[in-house]
Every structure is written in structure tokens, then in C-alpha cells.
Amino acid sequence: MDQYQVTGMSCAACSARVEKAVKSVEGVTDCSVSLLTNSMGVEGTADPQRIIQAVTAAGYGAKLKKPAAGNAGMAESADGANDLEDLETPKMKRRLIASLIVTLPLAYVAMGHAMWNWPLPGFFEGNPLAIGMLQMLLAAIVMVINQKFFVNGFRGALHGAPNMDTLVAMGSAASFLYSTVMLFLMTGDAQAGMALLHELYFDSAAMILALITVGKMLEARSKGKTTSALKSLMKLAPKTAVILKDGEEKEVPIRQVKVGDLFVVRPGESIPVDGIVREGMSAVNEAALTGESLPVDKAPGDGVSAATLNQSGFLTCEARRVGEDTTFSQIIQMVSDAAATKAPIAKLADRVSGVFVPVVIGIAAVALLAWILAGQSFGFALARAISVLVISCPCALGLATPVAIMVGNGVGARNGILFKTAIALEETGKTKIVALDKTGTITKGEPAVTDVIPAAGVTKEELMRAAFALEQKSEHPLAKAIVQYGREHASDMAVTSGSNAADPKGALTDLSVEEFQAVAGNGLTARMGTDRLIGGNLRFVLESIGGADKPALKETAQSLADQGKTPMFFAMNGRLLGIIAVADALKEDSIRGIQAFKALGMHVVMLTGDNERTARAIGDRVGVDEIVAGVLPDGKETVIRKLREKGRVAMVGDGINDAPALVRADVGIAIGAGTDVAIDAADVVLMKGSLLDAAAAMRLSRATLRNVKENLFWAFCYNAIGIPLAAGLWIPIFGWTLNPMFGAAAMSLSSFCVVTNALRLNLLKPYAFRSMEERKLDKTVNDMENKEKAEEKIMNVSEEKERSKEEMKEITVKVKGMMCGHCEATVKKALEAIDGIESAAADHNKGIAVITVSKEIPEDAIRDAIVSKDFEYLGME
């Protein structure tokens, strides 16, 4: 899309005229004109020179914006802030001050003296012609000061494209010309001149211009604020970089940095381009890209992005993406493109704006003739026509949508939420179903150790050392998870192994194995010193060690599998060491994100290639409404097509295989940590890749759409009420009349009200849920988290019981002297009082007591307990 700067536009009628003219050029497939930024986006194969000629023929000016190409992209982004600088407000302010300096004396003469008999210099007393001449002179000065209204207005009319300036110019000029005619009539008779003094509208001619200028200044100032987010982003773009050439540092303009160059970044400096850290460690503030204020630690091998701030260490980096290819430049381009496009909801306002001014001129003419035919004076009828011209406001209609879209995009950009087009911003909030890809979206997409369950008599550290030693030579993703977990808990293994705890990694480097062998589909075997290690599934491990089937272990493994985890068993020298469970861990805020979707009334669907049992386990944990399991990579698009039959669908994904589904969905949302293919296919990009951001995007979209509707309602209602009132429709019924000056005041405030209402979006907190349904969010999430903790606790208790069963053993004690059931109860109570004896059962017929112990019990303690009850202890079997 080619971008053009358009000059001379003053209202929605102007933008509609430019858009119509450009669309008529052969080769133009689409055109979108933004009154807010005075810019135009054109798609197609038409020659730019022909497009500029079409705009010029329509009565406006245009020039092609210089594209951000190659290495100059970042510099162009930095300079782009100048295009959005508020140049109109200072000009308007100077015009307003000059107008008021002249208009106030005019108001004193025209209204103060005529209505309240305020004093005038002696020359003017009783001289209506002199008073009239003074009013005409002052009004003429104000009209010269505000000549822009007349130049733009009549030029537009001559080109067949009347605009708001045309209405203002016609109203002011009609007042001035009518008053001039009355002034000439005053020259004949002094007494008649005093009567005709009240027929002068020079004050209206000037006050209309002054009041419209007030409104225009307020509008320009407010419009400048709507682009503040984009301007703030652009100003973050660094203009220079310090590169290393032949070992020496050299500061160069950002446009001279090339891919492969080494550059250095000191603490407190902005990173100039996207790159990879080669030397040094630091904390980098990435708020400019993600909206996240917490710094991110960077080490050699980590990526860094342009416009982020190096906070602590000295970094040497290699440039990977420069110019318009940097993430920062792409963000600015996305926000700019979104501002240049139009939302579907704006189409009605555009159609109305295209015919608004001619219709208003027609209504003014009808009002003039109607009141003359009704017997009113020409002055009265002219006042009604002028009121219609100056109260009508096409600007409010034209600004209703773009200002809200611009502010909404700015709020999104500050929070790391990027809408590629205005259509995406509008459609996101309309979706009713959200489909989530499981891997990388709900989960982290990387296996991680979730449970370490040692067998009876085995410590956690012993199990981990054996598992680490065995898995470190495997390339399997599950093996890498165990190795990573081992490195993170190296200090524990160091203490156990007797290594220096101050150098925990020494414990890992010592764990080398030989005779490593991977048994496809089953597990691994190896030898560590004299110890034989085995790891894999339960059947493989039990067969390898020749152990009997263990129902307790099967139950534990089944319980882990039901939670979506993969249990892995380990043994050493024929002895089972325990279980390590690995799973694709949930992202920290996945549960909260899904509950946020539900609070917004969304139907949440999870798509995954996992089997039904694993998918159900994860789906139940996070609380989705529907699970579609066993979906092949190329099957997601088919699922989205079926979901669209039930309502509008938003698809959230991050991988290459998600791209078809993202395109098929009504709105595709790609997380920023995903692939470039997914990001290109999506309508919305989340820089932080959190599901909470996706919910926030929907909330922001709904708030923006609501704001647009409020603006349109105000704009339509204002004109629907104001125009009939100005035309005098209510005079026969209520006697209401509207002075042209009050009409101009109302018109000047209408656009200001629309823009100010749009600026309220800056106060929106996309992550704060306020509706009654949304207030249940925290309670729901807490309940789910408590449920998850309870399930984990039950699991731990169950595991503890299983371990206890394996650790307990039975001992038979011979007891002499028991004669009846009472004797049995006495022996039982005495034995169970001993710490470590879990239960006891006595039999006087056999002369024995069978005790179950959880730890070693001294024989003397058993003997003393039996003897103390006057029975004879005969030993243990």
C-alpha cells in the first residue's frame, strides 16, 4: 500500500471527495483517506503521478510519502514522528487570538451599545451610519484573518465538492453581504438608519468565524493527542549506533548498520537494531515492544530488539535485522497501516458525509424561501438560513470512527497488542468463539519435569542422579527435560554425591555412562561405573530387572497419565528407583486467560494433536468449554471452518501449522513469540504471547467499538436536532429560535466533543474486568487453582500411602500366657503404644501377635511392652 500526504482537507466531505476521485483512477483497487492524520493509503497498480493529479483536480494537494526502505527504515521511523507533529494547533491559536482582539470590540459596538446602550465615543452617538461602518470594518478584518475558510470553501464549491468550510464561508459571507446592503440603505434617512441598525449582521459574520476557529483549535489539539501513542513509539527509535570496525568503536547513523555488523550497547543506551548477543550479560527493558516494564535478562545467544533499553551490563551484539525489517519498525508500520484503514462501521458515516454539505445547502435555501413565503422579513429568513449553514457539522460524522480507532490502536500498542487494520480492531470484539492451539499457546511448548517420585528406600537425589546420567546422552525431548531439571537442581545432587556444593556442576560432569543404548519405543540402558542403569516405560523396566508386576506403580503411572503427564521409570542394578513424570507445562497465566475469555462470554475451544485422554486432562485443568483432540496439523483449518457455522471465531496460535487456521478464522491472533509465518497470517499480533493479552485485545476492541457507536450517535443526533432547530421548525410550536452565533458555537463544540469522547479510551485498562460476570473471574480462577492444589495434595498423599505400604513389614512375635480375647486386647494395646508399630493383632490360640512396623523397632521395646502386662515374651519368628 502506497501512503500519501493530503493537504487542504477540512471535514469528512473533503475526505469523501478525495477518496471518490482517487478510486476513479484506472488501476486503483482500493483507497482509504484518513481525515485524522491527513493521509491516504492506495492499493493497486496506478501511477502515483496520476493519483496526485486526481487529488489536485478534486481541489486538494497530495504528495507521495517516502517509503522506509532498506537500512533507512529505522531512521525513517524516527523521522516519521515529524509527520504526526501537531502543526495545526499553533496556527489556529494565532488566528484565534487575532480574531478575538478584533471581535470583542465588534461585539461591544454591535450588541453592547444596541442592546444595553453601552457608551460609545461622541462621534458615534446618534450616527447609525458611522456605527455600521465601524462594524463592517471590524468584521472585514476578522474575515481577512480567517480567509482560509473562504479560500478552501469556495475552491471546493468550484470543484463541485462543497465542504464544511463552504458552509461556514457561505454563512459568514451571506451575513456580511446582507449587512452591507442594509448599510447602503441607511445612507438615505437617519431615522430609518437607526431602525436598520438592528438589521446588521456584521457581528454574526465575525463571531461565526471566531467561534468556528475556537472549535477547530480544540479539535486540532485533541486530534494531536490521539496520535500520542504512535508519536511516543516513533521517538524511541535510535538514530545512531556504535559499531565495531577493526576492533575500534565508531558511531554511525542508524541507516549505515548492515546485517552481520558487530555493535556495542552501554548501560542506559537503546539497542539500535535487532540482533544476537555475542558477549556480555545485561537486563534489557523491552517495554517499548511488549508493554512489560520488568527487564529481561540477556546472555550470549539471546536475541535483542531495536528500541529496547539496555539497563545494566555492556553488550556486544551482531546485527541480524536492520531498517524496516526490525521488530520495532514493523510495529510502527502496523499501527500506521491500521490508522490508514477504515473500519466497516464507518461506511454509513462516509456515505452520509459524501452528500451532507449539498443537502444542508438545500435545507438552508428551503428555509430561506419558506420563511419569506410565510410573510417574514428577508432578514429573519436569512438568519434562519445562516443558522442552518453554520450549525451543520460534517466533521463530527467524519471523525467519529477514525479518532476512536487511532486511540484504540495506541492503547493496544502500549500494551503489546497490535491490530494490523481497523477492520481487525472492530471484528475482534465481535467474535463469540475462541479456538486455542494447545502447544505453545496454552502450554509452553517445551516438556518439563513435573513430578519426581522415589521408590521405597530411595532418595529423590539418588533417583535424579541416575536419571540424569542415563538421559544426558539421549536426544529425545523428554530426556532433555530431565537433563534440564537436573542442571537446575545440581546443588542437591552435589551434596548427595559429596562434591563441593560451591561447585554443583561438578556433580554433573562426573556422571558419565558407557554402553549407552536406546531401545526404540521402550527406553534406555547404560552402565555408570559398575552400576547398570535402565530407564523407560513400566513394562520395559520391569522386564529388564526381572521384577514382578507392581499394581501400586501401575496406579501411580495411570494417575499421572490421566493428568496429561508422561511417567518414566528408572532402575539401577535390578532395583526400581522410582518415577519421573514429564509434561508440556502450562503457561503461568493460561488458566486466568481462559477464565477471562469466559468472563467476556466467549466459548473456549482447545485444539490439540494429543490423544483424547491427555487432551481431556489438560482441558479440565485449564477449564475450556470444548476439546477437539487428535487434530492433525492440516486439520485445524477444517475445525475452524466448522466452528464458524456456530458464530464468529477468533483463532489463537503461534506455529507454522496454525497459519491456515489463522487465515480461515474471522480474526487470527498470533502470539509474538510465534513464527513469522503465523504473525504474517494473523490479524492481531500479541508481543508478549499471553492468553491474557488475547482477552485484553477483545476487551479493547469492544470498548473501541462502543466508543465509535457513541460518537456516531452523538454526531447524527446533533445534526438531527440542530438543523431543524436552526431552520425554525419549532418556532410555530414552541417559539424557539436560534441566533446564528449560537449555531456557530454549537457547531464548534460538536467535533470537540466527539474527539474528547474518543480520548476517554486512554483511560481504559484492558486487563481490568469490571462487569458483574467478569468480577467472578478471580473467584473462579482461585477455585480452579485450589482444585489443582487439592488434586496435587491428594496425589501426594496417595503416593505417600503407596510408599508407606512398600516400606512397612510384618513381624510375628511369640507370646505365652494369653488365655482369652481380653488378653489379646491387652497385648494389642501394649504393642500399638510403641512408636513405629502401625498395627498389632494377637491370637491366644496360636500364642502369637502379628505386628506391622514402618521402621526398625528395638526388640527390647517389644519384650518390655509384653512383660509389663504379665505375659511371657518367647522371641520373634
JSON list of C-alpha atoms in Angstrom, two decimals, residues 813 827-840 851-868:
[
{"chain": "A", "resi": 813, "resn": "VAL", "atom": "CA", "xyz": [6.05, -62.21, 68.00]},
{"chain": "A", "resi": 827, "resn": "VAL", "atom": "CA", "xyz": [-1.33, -57.33, 74.21]},
{"chain": "A", "resi": 828, "resn": "LYS", "atom": "CA", "xyz": [-2.60, -55.46, 71.14]},
{"chain": "A", "resi": 829, "resn": "LYS", "atom": "CA", "xyz": [-2.92, -52.16, 73.06]},
{"chain": "A", "resi": 830, "resn": "ALA", "atom": "CA", "xyz": [0.52, -52.52, 74.65]},
{"chain": "A", "resi": 831, "resn": "LEU", "atom": "CA", "xyz": [2.25, -53.18, 71.34]},
{"chain": "A", "resi": 832, "resn": "GLU", "atom": "CA", "xyz": [0.45, -50.42, 69.39]},
{"chain": "A", "resi": 833, "resn": "ALA", "atom": "CA", "xyz": [1.62, -47.91, 72.02]},
{"chain": "A", "resi": 834, "resn": "ILE", "atom": "CA", "xyz": [5.17, -48.34, 70.69]},
{"chain": "A", "resi": 835, "resn": "ASP", "atom": "CA", "xyz": [6.24, -45.67, 68.14]},
{"chain": "A", "resi": 836, "resn": "GLY", "atom": "CA", "xyz": [6.71, -47.27, 64.72]},
{"chain": "A", "resi": 837, "resn": "ILE", "atom": "CA", "xyz": [4.19, -50.08, 65.20]},
{"chain": "A", "resi": 838, "resn": "GLU", "atom": "CA", "xyz": [1.27, -49.19, 62.95]},
{"chain": "A", "resi": 839, "resn": "SER", "atom": "CA", "xyz": [-0.97, -52.11, 63.97]},
{"chain": "A", "resi": 840, "resn": "ALA", "atom": "CA", "xyz": [-0.99, -55.33, 66.00]},
{"chain": "A", "resi": 851, "resn": "ILE", "atom": "CA", "xyz": [2.70, -56.51, 64.25]},
{"chain": "A", "resi": 852, "resn": "THR", "atom": "CA", "xyz": [3.06, -54.15, 61.21]},
{"chain": "A", "resi": 853, "resn": "VAL", "atom": "CA", "xyz": [6.01, -51.76, 61.52]},
{"chain": "A", "resi": 854, "resn": "SER", "atom": "CA", "xyz": [7.01, -48.68, 59.44]},
{"chain": "A", "resi": 855, "resn": "LYS", "atom": "CA", "xyz": [10.54, -48.58, 60.81]},
{"chain": "A", "resi": 856, "resn": "GLU", "atom": "CA", "xyz": [13.04, -50.62, 62.73]},
{"chain": "A", "resi": 857, "resn": "ILE", "atom": "CA", "xyz": [11.79, -51.40, 66.33]},
{"chain": "A", "resi": 858, "resn": "PRO", "atom": "CA", "xyz": [14.26, -52.47, 69.05]},
{"chain": "A", "resi": 859, "resn": "GLU", "atom": "CA", "xyz": [13.48, -55.99, 70.30]},
{"chain": "A", "resi": 860, "resn": "ASP", "atom": "CA", "xyz": [13.86, -54.83, 73.90]},
{"chain": "A", "resi": 861, "resn": "ALA", "atom": "CA", "xyz": [10.97, -52.37, 73.43]},
{"chain": "A", "resi": 862, "resn": "ILE", "atom": "CA", "xyz": [8.68, -55.20, 72.25]},
{"chain": "A", "resi": 863, "resn": "ARG", "atom": "CA", "xyz": [9.80, -57.50, 75.13]},
{"chain": "A", "resi": 864, "resn": "ASP", "atom": "CA", "xyz": [9.27, -54.80, 77.76]},
{"chain": "A", "resi": 865, "resn": "ALA", "atom": "CA", "xyz": [5.76, -53.97, 76.45]},
{"chain": "A", "resi": 866, "resn": "ILE", "atom": "CA", "xyz": [4.68, -57.66, 76.67]},
{"chain": "A", "resi": 867, "resn": "VAL", "atom": "CA", "xyz": [6.33, -58.37, 80.05]},
{"chain": "A", "resi": 868, "resn": "SER", "atom": "CA", "xyz": [4.82, -55.20, 81.56]}
]
